[in-house]
Short mmCIF file of C-alpha atoms in Angstrom, two decimals:
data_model
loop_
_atom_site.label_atom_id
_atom_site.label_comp_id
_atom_site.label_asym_id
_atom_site.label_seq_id
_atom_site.Cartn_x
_atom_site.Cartn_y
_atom_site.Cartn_z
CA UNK A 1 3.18 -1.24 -20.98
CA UNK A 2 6.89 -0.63 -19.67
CA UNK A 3 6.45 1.57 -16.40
CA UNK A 4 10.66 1.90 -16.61
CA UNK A 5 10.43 3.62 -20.09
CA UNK A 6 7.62 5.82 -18.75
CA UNK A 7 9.65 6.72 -15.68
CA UNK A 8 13.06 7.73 -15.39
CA UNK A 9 14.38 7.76 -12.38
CA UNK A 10 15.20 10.91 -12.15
CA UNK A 11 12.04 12.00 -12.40
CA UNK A 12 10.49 10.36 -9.33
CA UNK A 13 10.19 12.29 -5.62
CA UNK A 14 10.92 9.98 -2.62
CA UNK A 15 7.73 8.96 -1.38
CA UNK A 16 8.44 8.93 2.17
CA UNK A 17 10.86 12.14 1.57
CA UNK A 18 13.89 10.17 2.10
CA UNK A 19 15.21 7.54 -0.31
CA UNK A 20 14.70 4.01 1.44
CA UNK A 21 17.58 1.63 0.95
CA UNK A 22 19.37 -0.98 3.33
CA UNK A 23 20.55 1.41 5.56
CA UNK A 24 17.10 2.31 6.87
CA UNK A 25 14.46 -0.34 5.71
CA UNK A 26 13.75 -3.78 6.36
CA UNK A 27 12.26 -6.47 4.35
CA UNK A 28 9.53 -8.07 5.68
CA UNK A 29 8.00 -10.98 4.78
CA UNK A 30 4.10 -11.78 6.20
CA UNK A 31 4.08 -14.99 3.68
CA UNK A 32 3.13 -17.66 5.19
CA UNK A 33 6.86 -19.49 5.08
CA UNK A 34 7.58 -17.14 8.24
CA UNK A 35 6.32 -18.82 11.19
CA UNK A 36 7.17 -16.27 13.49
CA UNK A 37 3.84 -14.90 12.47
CA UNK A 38 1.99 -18.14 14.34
CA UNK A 39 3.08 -16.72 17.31
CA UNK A 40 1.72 -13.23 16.51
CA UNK A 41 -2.55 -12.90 17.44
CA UNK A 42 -3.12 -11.37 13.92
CA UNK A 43 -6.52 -10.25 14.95
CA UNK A 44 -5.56 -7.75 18.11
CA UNK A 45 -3.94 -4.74 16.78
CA UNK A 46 -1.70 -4.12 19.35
CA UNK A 47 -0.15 -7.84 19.80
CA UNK A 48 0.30 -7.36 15.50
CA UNK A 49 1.39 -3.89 16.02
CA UNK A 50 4.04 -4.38 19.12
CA UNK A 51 5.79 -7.68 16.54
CA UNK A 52 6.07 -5.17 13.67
CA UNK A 53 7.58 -2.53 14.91
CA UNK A 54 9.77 -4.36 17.73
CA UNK A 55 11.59 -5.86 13.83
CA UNK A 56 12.35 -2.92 13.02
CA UNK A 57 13.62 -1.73 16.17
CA UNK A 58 15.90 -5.14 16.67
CA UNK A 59 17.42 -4.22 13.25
CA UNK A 60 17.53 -0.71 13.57
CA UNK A 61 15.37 0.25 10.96
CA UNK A 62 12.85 3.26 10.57
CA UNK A 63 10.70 1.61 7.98
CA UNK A 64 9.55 -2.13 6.97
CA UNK A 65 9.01 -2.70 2.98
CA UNK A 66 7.30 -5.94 1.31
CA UNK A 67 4.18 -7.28 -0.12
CA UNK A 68 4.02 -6.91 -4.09
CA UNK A 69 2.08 -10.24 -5.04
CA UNK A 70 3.11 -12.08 -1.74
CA UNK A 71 0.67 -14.90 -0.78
CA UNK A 72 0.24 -13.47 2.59
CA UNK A 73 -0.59 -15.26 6.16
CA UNK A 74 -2.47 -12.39 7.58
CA UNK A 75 -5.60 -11.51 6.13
CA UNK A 76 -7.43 -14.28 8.01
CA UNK A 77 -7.74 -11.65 10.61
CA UNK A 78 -10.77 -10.07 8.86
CA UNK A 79 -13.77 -10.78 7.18
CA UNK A 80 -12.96 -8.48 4.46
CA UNK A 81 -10.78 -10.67 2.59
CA UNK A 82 -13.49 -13.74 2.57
CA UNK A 83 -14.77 -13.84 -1.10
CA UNK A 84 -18.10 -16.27 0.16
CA UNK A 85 -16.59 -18.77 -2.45
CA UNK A 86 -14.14 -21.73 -2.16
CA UNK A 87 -11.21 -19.56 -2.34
CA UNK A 88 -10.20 -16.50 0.15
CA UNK A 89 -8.35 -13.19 -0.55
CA UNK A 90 -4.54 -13.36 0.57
CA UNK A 91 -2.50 -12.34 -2.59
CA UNK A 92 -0.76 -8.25 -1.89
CA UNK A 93 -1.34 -6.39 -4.70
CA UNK A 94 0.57 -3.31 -3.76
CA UNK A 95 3.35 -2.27 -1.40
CA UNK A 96 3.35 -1.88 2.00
CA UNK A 97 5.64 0.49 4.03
CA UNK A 98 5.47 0.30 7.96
CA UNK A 99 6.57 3.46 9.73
CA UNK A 100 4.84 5.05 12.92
CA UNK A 101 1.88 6.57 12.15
CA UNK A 102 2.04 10.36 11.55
CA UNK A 103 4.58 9.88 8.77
CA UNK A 104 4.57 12.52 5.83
CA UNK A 105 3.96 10.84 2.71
CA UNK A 106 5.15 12.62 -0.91
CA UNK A 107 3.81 12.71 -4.02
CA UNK A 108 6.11 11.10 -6.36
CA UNK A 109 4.98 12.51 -9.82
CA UNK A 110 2.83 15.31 -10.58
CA UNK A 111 -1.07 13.94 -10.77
CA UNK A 112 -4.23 14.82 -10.07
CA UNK A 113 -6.97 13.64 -7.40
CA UNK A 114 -8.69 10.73 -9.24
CA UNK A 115 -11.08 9.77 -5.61
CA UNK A 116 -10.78 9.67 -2.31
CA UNK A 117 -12.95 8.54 0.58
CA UNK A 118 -12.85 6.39 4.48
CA UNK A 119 -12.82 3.10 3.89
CA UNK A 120 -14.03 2.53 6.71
CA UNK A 121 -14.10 -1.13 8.99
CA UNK A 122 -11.71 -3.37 10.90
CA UNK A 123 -9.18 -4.84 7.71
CA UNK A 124 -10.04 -2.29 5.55
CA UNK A 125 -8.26 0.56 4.02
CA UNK A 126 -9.72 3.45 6.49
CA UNK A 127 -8.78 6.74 4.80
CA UNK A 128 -7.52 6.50 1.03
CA UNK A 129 -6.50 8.81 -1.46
CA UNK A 130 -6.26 7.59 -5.33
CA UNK A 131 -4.07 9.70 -7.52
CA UNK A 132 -4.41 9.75 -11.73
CA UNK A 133 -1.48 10.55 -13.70
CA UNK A 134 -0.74 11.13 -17.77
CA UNK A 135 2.49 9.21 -18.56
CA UNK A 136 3.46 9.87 -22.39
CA UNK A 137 -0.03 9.38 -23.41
CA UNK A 138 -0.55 5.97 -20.93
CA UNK A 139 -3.08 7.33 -17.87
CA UNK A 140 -1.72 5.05 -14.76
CA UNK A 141 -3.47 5.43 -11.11
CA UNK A 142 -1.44 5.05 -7.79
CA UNK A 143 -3.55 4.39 -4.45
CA UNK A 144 -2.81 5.56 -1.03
CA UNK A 145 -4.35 3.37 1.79
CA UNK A 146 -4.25 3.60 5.65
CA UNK A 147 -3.84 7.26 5.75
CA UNK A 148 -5.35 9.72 8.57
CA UNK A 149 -8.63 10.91 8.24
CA UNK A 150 -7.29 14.39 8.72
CA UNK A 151 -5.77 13.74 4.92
CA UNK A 152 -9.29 13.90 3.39
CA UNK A 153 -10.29 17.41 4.96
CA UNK A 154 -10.04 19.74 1.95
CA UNK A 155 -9.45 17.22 -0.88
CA UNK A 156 -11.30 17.88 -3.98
CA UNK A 157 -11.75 15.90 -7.14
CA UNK A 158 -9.38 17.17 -9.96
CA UNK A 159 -7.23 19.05 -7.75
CA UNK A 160 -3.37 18.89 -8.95
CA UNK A 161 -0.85 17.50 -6.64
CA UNK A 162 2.61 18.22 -7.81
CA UNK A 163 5.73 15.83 -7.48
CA UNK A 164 7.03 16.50 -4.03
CA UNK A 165 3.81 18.36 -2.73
CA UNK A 166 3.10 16.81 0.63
CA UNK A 167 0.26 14.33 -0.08
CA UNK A 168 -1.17 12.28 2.83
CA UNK A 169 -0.09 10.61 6.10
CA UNK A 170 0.39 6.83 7.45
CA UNK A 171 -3.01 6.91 9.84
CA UNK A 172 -3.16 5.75 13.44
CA UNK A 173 -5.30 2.71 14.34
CA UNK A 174 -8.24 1.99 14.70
CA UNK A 175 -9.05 4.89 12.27
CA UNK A 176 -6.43 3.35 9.28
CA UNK A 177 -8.50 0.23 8.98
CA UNK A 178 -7.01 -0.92 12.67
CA UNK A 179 -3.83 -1.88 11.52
CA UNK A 180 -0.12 -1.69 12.88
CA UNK A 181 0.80 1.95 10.77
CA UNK A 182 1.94 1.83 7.35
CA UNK A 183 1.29 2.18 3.65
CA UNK A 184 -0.74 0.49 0.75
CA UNK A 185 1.27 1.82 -1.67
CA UNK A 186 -0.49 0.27 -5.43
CA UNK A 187 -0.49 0.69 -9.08
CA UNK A 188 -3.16 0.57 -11.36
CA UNK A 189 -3.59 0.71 -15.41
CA UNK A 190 -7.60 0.54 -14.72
CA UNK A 191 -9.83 1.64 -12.16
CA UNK A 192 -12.18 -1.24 -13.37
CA UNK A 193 -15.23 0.87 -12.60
CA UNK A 194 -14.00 1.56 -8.56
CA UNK A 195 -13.86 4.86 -7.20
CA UNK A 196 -12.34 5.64 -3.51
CA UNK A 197 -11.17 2.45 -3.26
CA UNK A 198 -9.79 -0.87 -5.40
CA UNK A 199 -9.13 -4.32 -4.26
CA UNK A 200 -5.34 -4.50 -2.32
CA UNK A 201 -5.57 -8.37 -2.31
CA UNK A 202 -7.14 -11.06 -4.66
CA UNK A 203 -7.90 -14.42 -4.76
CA UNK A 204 -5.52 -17.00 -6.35
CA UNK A 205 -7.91 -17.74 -9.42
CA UNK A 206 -7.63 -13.90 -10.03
CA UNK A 207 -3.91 -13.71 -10.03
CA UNK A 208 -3.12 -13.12 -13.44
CA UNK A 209 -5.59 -10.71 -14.21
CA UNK A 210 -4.30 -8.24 -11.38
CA UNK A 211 -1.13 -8.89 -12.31
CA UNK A 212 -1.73 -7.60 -15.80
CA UNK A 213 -4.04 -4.31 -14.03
CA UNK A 214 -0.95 -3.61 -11.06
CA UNK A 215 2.51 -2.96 -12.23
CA UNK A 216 5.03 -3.44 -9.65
CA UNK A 217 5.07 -0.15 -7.92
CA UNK A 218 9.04 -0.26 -6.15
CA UNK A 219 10.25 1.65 -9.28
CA UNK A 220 7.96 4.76 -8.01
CA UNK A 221 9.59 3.62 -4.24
CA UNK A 222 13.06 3.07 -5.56
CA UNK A 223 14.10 0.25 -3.59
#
């Protein structure tokens, strides 16, 4: 399925209400070829938290952008992404976008709420909000993850959310899954049976079937 075709630009609300571009976002790369990271203590918050943001702050940037199918070097800070096999968790299947926490995020097409629940736990998604959309016949499913849990209060199942209706916002730690404030920002064709929640990361042997389930999701970001 060709997201592009179903898409036009045009018809896509800035999900942070601004568009992001080089002017005011940062790349950032958590792979594990940046060994800045090895002097980062992954596992406490704040030490995670203070290197993300003081980035963005040395480049002058309001928001950090990466992550779509990046082998990452920072999920060995929870037990969440151990998969009690021979293999471990560590490939991004979404987006992430790091702002402070508090940060209004948009709905950028019209959809409707497919779930929604507190993911609770230290790694996890804390708060989450899954959207379903009707594309030209194709039903595709966009996933909201470290939100507040303020964000849930009043949610119901089925309710419309229009393009540019005020959806959700990035969460605070502990309470967004204790990490530095951002995003999960992910696509999905399928559900595969989940509800309230769907995996962010796999393992390597699962690769190519979430790639074929997660469409890259910067054409709903636009940058």
């Amino acid at each position: 399925m060709d997201l592009k075709k179903l898409l036009p630009k045009e018809e896509i609300f800035p999900l942070m209400g601004i568009q992001l571009d080089e002017s005011n976002t940062l790349r950032m790369d958590f792979s594990p070829s940046n060994l800045a990271l090895e002097t980062v203590d992954l596992r406490n918050t704040d030490d995670f938290n203070t290197y993300v943001f003081d980035m963005l702050k040395l480049k002058g940037k309001t928001y950090g952008i990466g992550g779509y199918f990046e082998h990452r070097a920072i999920y060995s800070r929870s037990a969440v992404f151990e998969t009690g096999l021979k293999d471990f968790r560590d490939i991004h299947l979404g987006v992430d976008i790091w702002a402070e926490a508090g940060h209004a995020v948009y709905a950028p097409i019209d959809g409707v709420v497919h779930s929604f629940q507190d993911n609770a736990g230290f790694g996890n998604y804390g708060p989450t909000i899954i959207l379903e959309h009707h594309l030209s016949g194709q039903t595709l499913f966009s996933l909201y993850g470290h939100l507040a849990r303020t964000d849930l209060k009043g949610l119901e199942i089925g309710q419309r959310i229009k393009k540019g209706e005020l959806l959700c916002h990035l969460g605070p730690y502990p309470e967004n899954g204790d990490w530095p404030p951002h995003l999960h920002f992910q696509l999905m064709w399928d559900m595969l049976g989940n509800t309230g929640d769907f995996p962010g990361v796999c393992s390597h042997r699962d690769r190519e079937k979430f790639q074929q389930v997660c469409p890259n999701p910067h054409i709903l970001i636009g940058f």
